[in-house]
Coordinates of C-alpha atoms in Angstrom, one line a residue:
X1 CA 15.1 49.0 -115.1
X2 CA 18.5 50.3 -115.2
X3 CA 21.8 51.2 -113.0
X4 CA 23.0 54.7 -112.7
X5 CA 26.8 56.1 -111.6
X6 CA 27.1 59.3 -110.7
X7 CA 30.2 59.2 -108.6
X8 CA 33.1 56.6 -109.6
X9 CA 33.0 55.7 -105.7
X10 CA 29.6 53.9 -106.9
X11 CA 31.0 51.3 -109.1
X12 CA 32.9 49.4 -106.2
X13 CA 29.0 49.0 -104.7
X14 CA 27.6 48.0 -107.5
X15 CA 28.4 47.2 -111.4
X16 CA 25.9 49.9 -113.4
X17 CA 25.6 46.6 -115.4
X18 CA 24.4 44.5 -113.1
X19 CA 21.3 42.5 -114.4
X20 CA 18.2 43.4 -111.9
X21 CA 16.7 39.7 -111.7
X22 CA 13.3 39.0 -111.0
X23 CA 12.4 36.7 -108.5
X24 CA 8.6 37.1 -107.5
X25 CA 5.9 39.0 -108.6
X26 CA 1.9 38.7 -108.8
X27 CA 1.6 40.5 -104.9
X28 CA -0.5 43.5 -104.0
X29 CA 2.4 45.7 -102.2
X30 CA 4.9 44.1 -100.6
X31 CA 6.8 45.5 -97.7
X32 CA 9.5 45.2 -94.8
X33 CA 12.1 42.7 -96.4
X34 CA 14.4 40.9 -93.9
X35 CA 16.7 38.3 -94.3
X36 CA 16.4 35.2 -92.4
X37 CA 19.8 34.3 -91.9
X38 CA 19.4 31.0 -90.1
X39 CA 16.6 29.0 -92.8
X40 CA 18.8 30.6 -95.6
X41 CA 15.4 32.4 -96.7
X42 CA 13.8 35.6 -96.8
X43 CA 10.5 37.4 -95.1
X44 CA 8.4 39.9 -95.8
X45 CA 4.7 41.2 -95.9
X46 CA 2.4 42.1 -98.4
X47 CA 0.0 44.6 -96.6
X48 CA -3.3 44.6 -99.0
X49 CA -3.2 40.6 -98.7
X50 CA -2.4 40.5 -94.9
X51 CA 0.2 37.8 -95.1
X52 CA 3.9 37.5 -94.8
X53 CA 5.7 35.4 -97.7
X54 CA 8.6 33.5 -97.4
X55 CA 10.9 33.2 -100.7
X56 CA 14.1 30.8 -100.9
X57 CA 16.0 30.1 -104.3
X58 CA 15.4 26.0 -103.4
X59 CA 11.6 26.5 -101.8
X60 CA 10.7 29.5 -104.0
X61 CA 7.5 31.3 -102.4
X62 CA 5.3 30.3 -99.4
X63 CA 3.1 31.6 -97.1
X64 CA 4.8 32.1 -93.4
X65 CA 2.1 33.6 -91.6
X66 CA -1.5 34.5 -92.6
X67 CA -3.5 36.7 -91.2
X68 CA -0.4 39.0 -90.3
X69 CA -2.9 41.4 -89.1
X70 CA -1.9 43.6 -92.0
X71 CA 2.0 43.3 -91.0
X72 CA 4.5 45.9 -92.3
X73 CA 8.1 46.1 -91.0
X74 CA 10.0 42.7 -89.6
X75 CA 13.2 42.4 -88.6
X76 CA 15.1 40.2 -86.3
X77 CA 16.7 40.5 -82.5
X78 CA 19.9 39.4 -81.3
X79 CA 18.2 36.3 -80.2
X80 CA 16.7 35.5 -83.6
X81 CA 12.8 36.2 -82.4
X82 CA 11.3 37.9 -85.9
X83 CA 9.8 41.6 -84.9
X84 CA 7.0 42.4 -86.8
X85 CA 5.0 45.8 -87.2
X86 CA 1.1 45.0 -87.0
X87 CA -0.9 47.7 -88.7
X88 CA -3.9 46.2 -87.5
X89 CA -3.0 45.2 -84.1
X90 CA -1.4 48.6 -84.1
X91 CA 1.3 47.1 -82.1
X92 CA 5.1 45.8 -82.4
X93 CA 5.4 41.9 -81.6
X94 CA 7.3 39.3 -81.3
X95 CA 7.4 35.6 -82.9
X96 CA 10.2 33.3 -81.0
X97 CA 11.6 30.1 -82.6
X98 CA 8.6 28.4 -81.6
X99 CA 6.3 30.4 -83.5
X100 CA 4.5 32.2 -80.3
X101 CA 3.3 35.5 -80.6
X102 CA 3.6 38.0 -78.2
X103 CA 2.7 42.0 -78.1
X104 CA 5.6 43.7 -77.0
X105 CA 3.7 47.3 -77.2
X106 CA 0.9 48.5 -78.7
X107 CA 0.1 51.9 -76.6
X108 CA 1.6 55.2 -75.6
X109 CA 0.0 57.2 -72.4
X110 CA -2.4 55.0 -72.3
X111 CA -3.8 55.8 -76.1
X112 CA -3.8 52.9 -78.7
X113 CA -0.4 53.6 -81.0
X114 CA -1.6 55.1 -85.2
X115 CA 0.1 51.9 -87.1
X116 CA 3.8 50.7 -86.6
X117 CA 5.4 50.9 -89.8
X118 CA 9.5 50.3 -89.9
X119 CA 11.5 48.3 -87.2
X120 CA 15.2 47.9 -86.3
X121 CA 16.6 46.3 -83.3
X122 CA 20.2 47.3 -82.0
X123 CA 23.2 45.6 -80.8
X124 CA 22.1 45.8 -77.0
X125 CA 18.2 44.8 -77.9
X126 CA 16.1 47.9 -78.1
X127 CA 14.0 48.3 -80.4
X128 CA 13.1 51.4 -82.6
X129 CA 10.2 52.0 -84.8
X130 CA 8.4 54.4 -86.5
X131 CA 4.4 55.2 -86.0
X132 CA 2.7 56.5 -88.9
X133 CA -1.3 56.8 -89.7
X134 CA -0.5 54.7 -93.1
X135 CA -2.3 51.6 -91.5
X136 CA -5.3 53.2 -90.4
X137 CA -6.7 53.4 -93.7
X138 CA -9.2 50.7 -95.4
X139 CA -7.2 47.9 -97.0
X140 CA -4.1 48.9 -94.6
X141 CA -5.2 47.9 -91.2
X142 CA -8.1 49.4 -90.6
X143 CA -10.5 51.6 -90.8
X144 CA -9.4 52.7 -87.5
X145 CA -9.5 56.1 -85.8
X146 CA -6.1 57.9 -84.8
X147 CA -5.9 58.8 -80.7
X148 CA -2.8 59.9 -80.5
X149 CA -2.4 63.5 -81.9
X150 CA 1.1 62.9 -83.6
X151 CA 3.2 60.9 -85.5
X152 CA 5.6 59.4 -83.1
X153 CA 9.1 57.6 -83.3
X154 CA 10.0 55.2 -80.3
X155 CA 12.2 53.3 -78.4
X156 CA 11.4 49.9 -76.4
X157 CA 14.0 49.3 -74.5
X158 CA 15.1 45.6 -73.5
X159 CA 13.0 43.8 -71.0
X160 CA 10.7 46.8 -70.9
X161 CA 6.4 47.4 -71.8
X162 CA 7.3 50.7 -71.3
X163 CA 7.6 52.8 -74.5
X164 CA 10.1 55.9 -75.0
X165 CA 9.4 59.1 -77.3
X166 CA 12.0 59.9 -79.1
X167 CA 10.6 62.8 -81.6
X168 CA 7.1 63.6 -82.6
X169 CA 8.4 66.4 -85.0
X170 CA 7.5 63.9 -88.4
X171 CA 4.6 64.6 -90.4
X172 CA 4.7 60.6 -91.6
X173 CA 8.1 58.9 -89.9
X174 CA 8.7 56.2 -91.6
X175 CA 12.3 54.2 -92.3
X176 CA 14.8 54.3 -90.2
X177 CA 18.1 53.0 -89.7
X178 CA 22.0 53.1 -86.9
X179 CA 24.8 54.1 -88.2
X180 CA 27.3 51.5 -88.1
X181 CA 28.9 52.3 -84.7
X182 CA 25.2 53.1 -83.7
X183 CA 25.9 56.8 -82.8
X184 CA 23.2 58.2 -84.8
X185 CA 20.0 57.4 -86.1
X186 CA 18.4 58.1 -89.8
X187 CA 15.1 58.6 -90.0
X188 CA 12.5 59.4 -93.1
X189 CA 9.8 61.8 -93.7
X190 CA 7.9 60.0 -96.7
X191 CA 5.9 63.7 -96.8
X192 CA 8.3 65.7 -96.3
X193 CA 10.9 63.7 -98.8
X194 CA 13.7 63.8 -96.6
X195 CA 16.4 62.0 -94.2
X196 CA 17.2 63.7 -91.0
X197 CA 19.9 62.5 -88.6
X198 CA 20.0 62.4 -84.6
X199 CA 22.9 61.9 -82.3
X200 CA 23.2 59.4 -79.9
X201 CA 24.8 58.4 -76.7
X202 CA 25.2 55.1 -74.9
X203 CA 22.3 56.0 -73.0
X204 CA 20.1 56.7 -75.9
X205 CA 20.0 60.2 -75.5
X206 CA 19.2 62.1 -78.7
X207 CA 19.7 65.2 -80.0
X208 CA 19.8 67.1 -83.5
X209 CA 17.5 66.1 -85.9
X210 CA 18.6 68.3 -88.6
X211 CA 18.1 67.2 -92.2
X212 CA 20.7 65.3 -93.6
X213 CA 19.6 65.0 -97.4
X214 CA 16.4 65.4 -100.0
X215 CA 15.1 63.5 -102.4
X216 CA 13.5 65.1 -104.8
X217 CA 12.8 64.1 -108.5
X218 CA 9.0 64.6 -110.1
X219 CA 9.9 62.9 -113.1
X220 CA 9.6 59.3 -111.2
X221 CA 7.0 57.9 -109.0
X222 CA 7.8 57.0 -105.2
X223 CA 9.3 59.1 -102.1
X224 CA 11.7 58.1 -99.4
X225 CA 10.8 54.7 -97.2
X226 CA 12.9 52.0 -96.5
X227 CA 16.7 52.3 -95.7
X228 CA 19.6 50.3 -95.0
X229 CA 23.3 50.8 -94.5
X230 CA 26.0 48.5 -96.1
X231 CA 29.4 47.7 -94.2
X232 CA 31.5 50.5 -95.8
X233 CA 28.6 53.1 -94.0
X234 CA 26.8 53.8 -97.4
X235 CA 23.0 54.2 -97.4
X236 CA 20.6 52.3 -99.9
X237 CA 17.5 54.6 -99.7
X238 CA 14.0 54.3 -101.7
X239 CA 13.1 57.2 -103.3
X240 CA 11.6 58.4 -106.3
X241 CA 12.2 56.2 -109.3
X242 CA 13.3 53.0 -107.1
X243 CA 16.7 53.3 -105.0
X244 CA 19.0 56.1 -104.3
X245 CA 22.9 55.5 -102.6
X246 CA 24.8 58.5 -100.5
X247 CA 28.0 58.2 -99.0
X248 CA 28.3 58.8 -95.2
X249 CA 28.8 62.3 -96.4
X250 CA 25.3 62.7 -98.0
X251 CA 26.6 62.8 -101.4
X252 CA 24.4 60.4 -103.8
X253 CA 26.8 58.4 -105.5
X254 CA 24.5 56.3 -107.9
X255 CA 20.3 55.1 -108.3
X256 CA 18.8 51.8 -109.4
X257 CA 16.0 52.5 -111.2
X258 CA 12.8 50.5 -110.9
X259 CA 9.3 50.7 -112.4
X260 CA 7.1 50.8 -109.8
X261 CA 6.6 51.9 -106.6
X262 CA 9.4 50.9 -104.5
X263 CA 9.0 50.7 -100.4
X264 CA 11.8 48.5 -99.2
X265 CA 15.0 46.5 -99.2
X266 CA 17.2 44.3 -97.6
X267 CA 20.7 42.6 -97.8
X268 CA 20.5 38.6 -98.1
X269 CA 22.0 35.8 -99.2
X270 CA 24.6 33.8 -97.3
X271 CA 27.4 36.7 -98.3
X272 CA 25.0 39.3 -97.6
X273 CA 25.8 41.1 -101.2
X274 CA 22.5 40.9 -102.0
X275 CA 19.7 43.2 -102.4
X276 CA 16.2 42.0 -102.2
X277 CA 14.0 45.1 -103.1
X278 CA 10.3 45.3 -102.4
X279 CA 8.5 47.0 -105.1
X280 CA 5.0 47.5 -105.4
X281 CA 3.7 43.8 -106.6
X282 CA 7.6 42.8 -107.2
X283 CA 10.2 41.5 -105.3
X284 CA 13.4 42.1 -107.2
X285 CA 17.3 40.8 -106.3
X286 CA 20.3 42.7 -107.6
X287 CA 24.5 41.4 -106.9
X288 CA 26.5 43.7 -105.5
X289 CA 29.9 44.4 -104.7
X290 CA 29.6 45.3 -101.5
X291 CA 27.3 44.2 -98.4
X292 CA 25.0 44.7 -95.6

C-alpha cells in the first residue's frame, strides 16, 4: 500500500504519506460504499454474501440488511431514503426511515432490467444508474438470463415508474458520477477501461459521450468502477492497482495504491475528508486534505 504524486496539485488532496488504515476485512467482495450522514455510520454490500454491513468507529461492524438480494450500489436521496441496486431483484429500490422497501424500477419495455450496478441521485431527485450483466452470473444474483439486448444506462426521474435511456453504447456501464454543477455526467466502461463524459441540460438532455480519459496499466490488477468527485471538482477513480485522481482537466495528478481488487469508494466522516475504499475482502479509510 502506498501514495503516489505525480503532479504537486496532488499534495493539497492528499499527503503521499498518509497512513492507509485498516478498518475491516474478512468479506467476500465488498461494494457500493455510502456514507450515512445522519447515524454518523457507513453502508455498503458485500455481493457473494448477500448482505449489506454497517461499520461505525463506536459500533464497529454489523449486519444492516440480510438477504440484500445480492445488493450492489446504495446511495442516498435528498430525503434520506437509502437507494440500493439489487442484482437479484434486478431492480433499483428504495428503503425509507422506517425500513420499508419498495421497487422503484425493475423493467425497461417491458423486459426484466440485466442487474443494476452503480447509483447516484441528483440535487432535484432523479436517479441515475448503470445496468450491467455483472449480476446475472452464479454467486452474483443469479443465474439469470439477459432479455434486454444491451447494456443500458438510465434515468428515473422523480415521482416516475417510468424509466429513461440515456445511452446503450457501453459494453459493461458501470460507475458514474455529476459534475459539481451537474452539467455533465461521467460514466465507466469497466471493458473498455475508460471514462466518457456527456453534456447535460436542465432538462436532462444529453449529448457527447466522447471519452474523457483511459486507464490503462497491466502491471496492477483491477479496471475502472467506482467514482466520486471531491468539492474542488477532482475525480477519485478505481482503476488498475487501487485508486487513480484527474483534475477536471483529465490530467491524473496522483494514485493510491492498494493490493487487491478495488471496486469502490466514498467520502465519510462528519468533515467528509474521508475515504472509505472497498476493496475486494477490505474496507480501507485514508485522511485527506480535501473532501467530498
Amino acid at each position: 500500500m502506498k501514495i503516489e504524486s505525480y503532479q504537486s496539485e496532488f499534495q493539497d488532496l492528499v499527503d503521499p504519506n498518509e497512513p492507509i488504515e485498516i478498518i475491516a476485512n474478512d468479506f467476500i467482495f465488498t461494494e457500493g460504499p455510502i456514507w450515512d450522514t445522519l447515524n454518523n455510520r457507513l453502508l455498503f454490500s458485500d455481493i457473494p454474501e448477500n448482505k449489506i454491513y454497517s461499520w461505525s468507529k463506536t459500533e464497529g461492524i454489523s449486519v444492516y440488511r440480510t438477504p440484500s438480494k445480492f445488493s450492489n450500489g446504495l446511495t442516498f436521496d435528498p430525503y434520506g431514503n437509502l437507494i440500493i441496486c439489487e442484482h437479484q431483484g434486478r431492480s433499483i429500490s428504495r428503503v425509507d426511515k422506517n425500513k420499508k422497501i419498495e421497487t422503484l424500477a425493475d423493467s425497461y419495455q417491458g423486459m426484466k432490467l440485466n442487474s443494476p450496478n452503480d447509483v447516484i441521485v441528483a440535487r432535484d431527485g432523479s436517479i441515475f444508474f448503470t445496468d450491467p450483466i455483472y449480476g446475472l452470473r452464479s454467486g452474483s444474483g443469479g443465474p439469470a438470463k439477459q432479455e434486454l439486448p444491451f447494456q443500458g444506462v438510465y434515468q428515473l426521474p422523480p415521482g416516475s415508474t417510468e424509466l429513461i435511456l440515456i445511452t446503450d453504447s457501453f459494453e459493461r456501464p458501470n460507475g458514474l458520477l455529476l459534475s459539481l454543477d451537474e452539467k455533465q455526467l461521467f460514466i465507466n466502461d469497466t471493458v473498455r477501461q475508460h471514462i466518457r463524459v456527456f453534456d447535460t441540460n436542465n432538462d436532462w438532455e444529453f449529448s457527447g459521450g466522447q471519452i474523457w480519459v483511459e486507464l490503462w496499466d497491466e502491471a496492477f490488477v483491477g479496471r475502472p468502477d467506482g467514482m466520486k468527485i471531491d468539492i474542488h471538482g477532482n475525480m477519485f477513480s478505481t482503476g488498475p492497482g487501487g485508486i487513480w485522481v484527474f483534475d477536471g482537466n483529465a490530467n491524473l495528478l496522483g494514485r493510491i495504491f492498494l493490493p487487491d481488487k478495488t471496486s469502490n469508494l466514498a467520502w465519510g466522516d462528519t468533515d467528509r475528508k474521508s475515504l472509505f475504499i472497498t476493496s475486494s475482502s477490505t474496507i480501507y479509510k485514508i485522511r485527506c486534505k480535501t473532501s467530498g
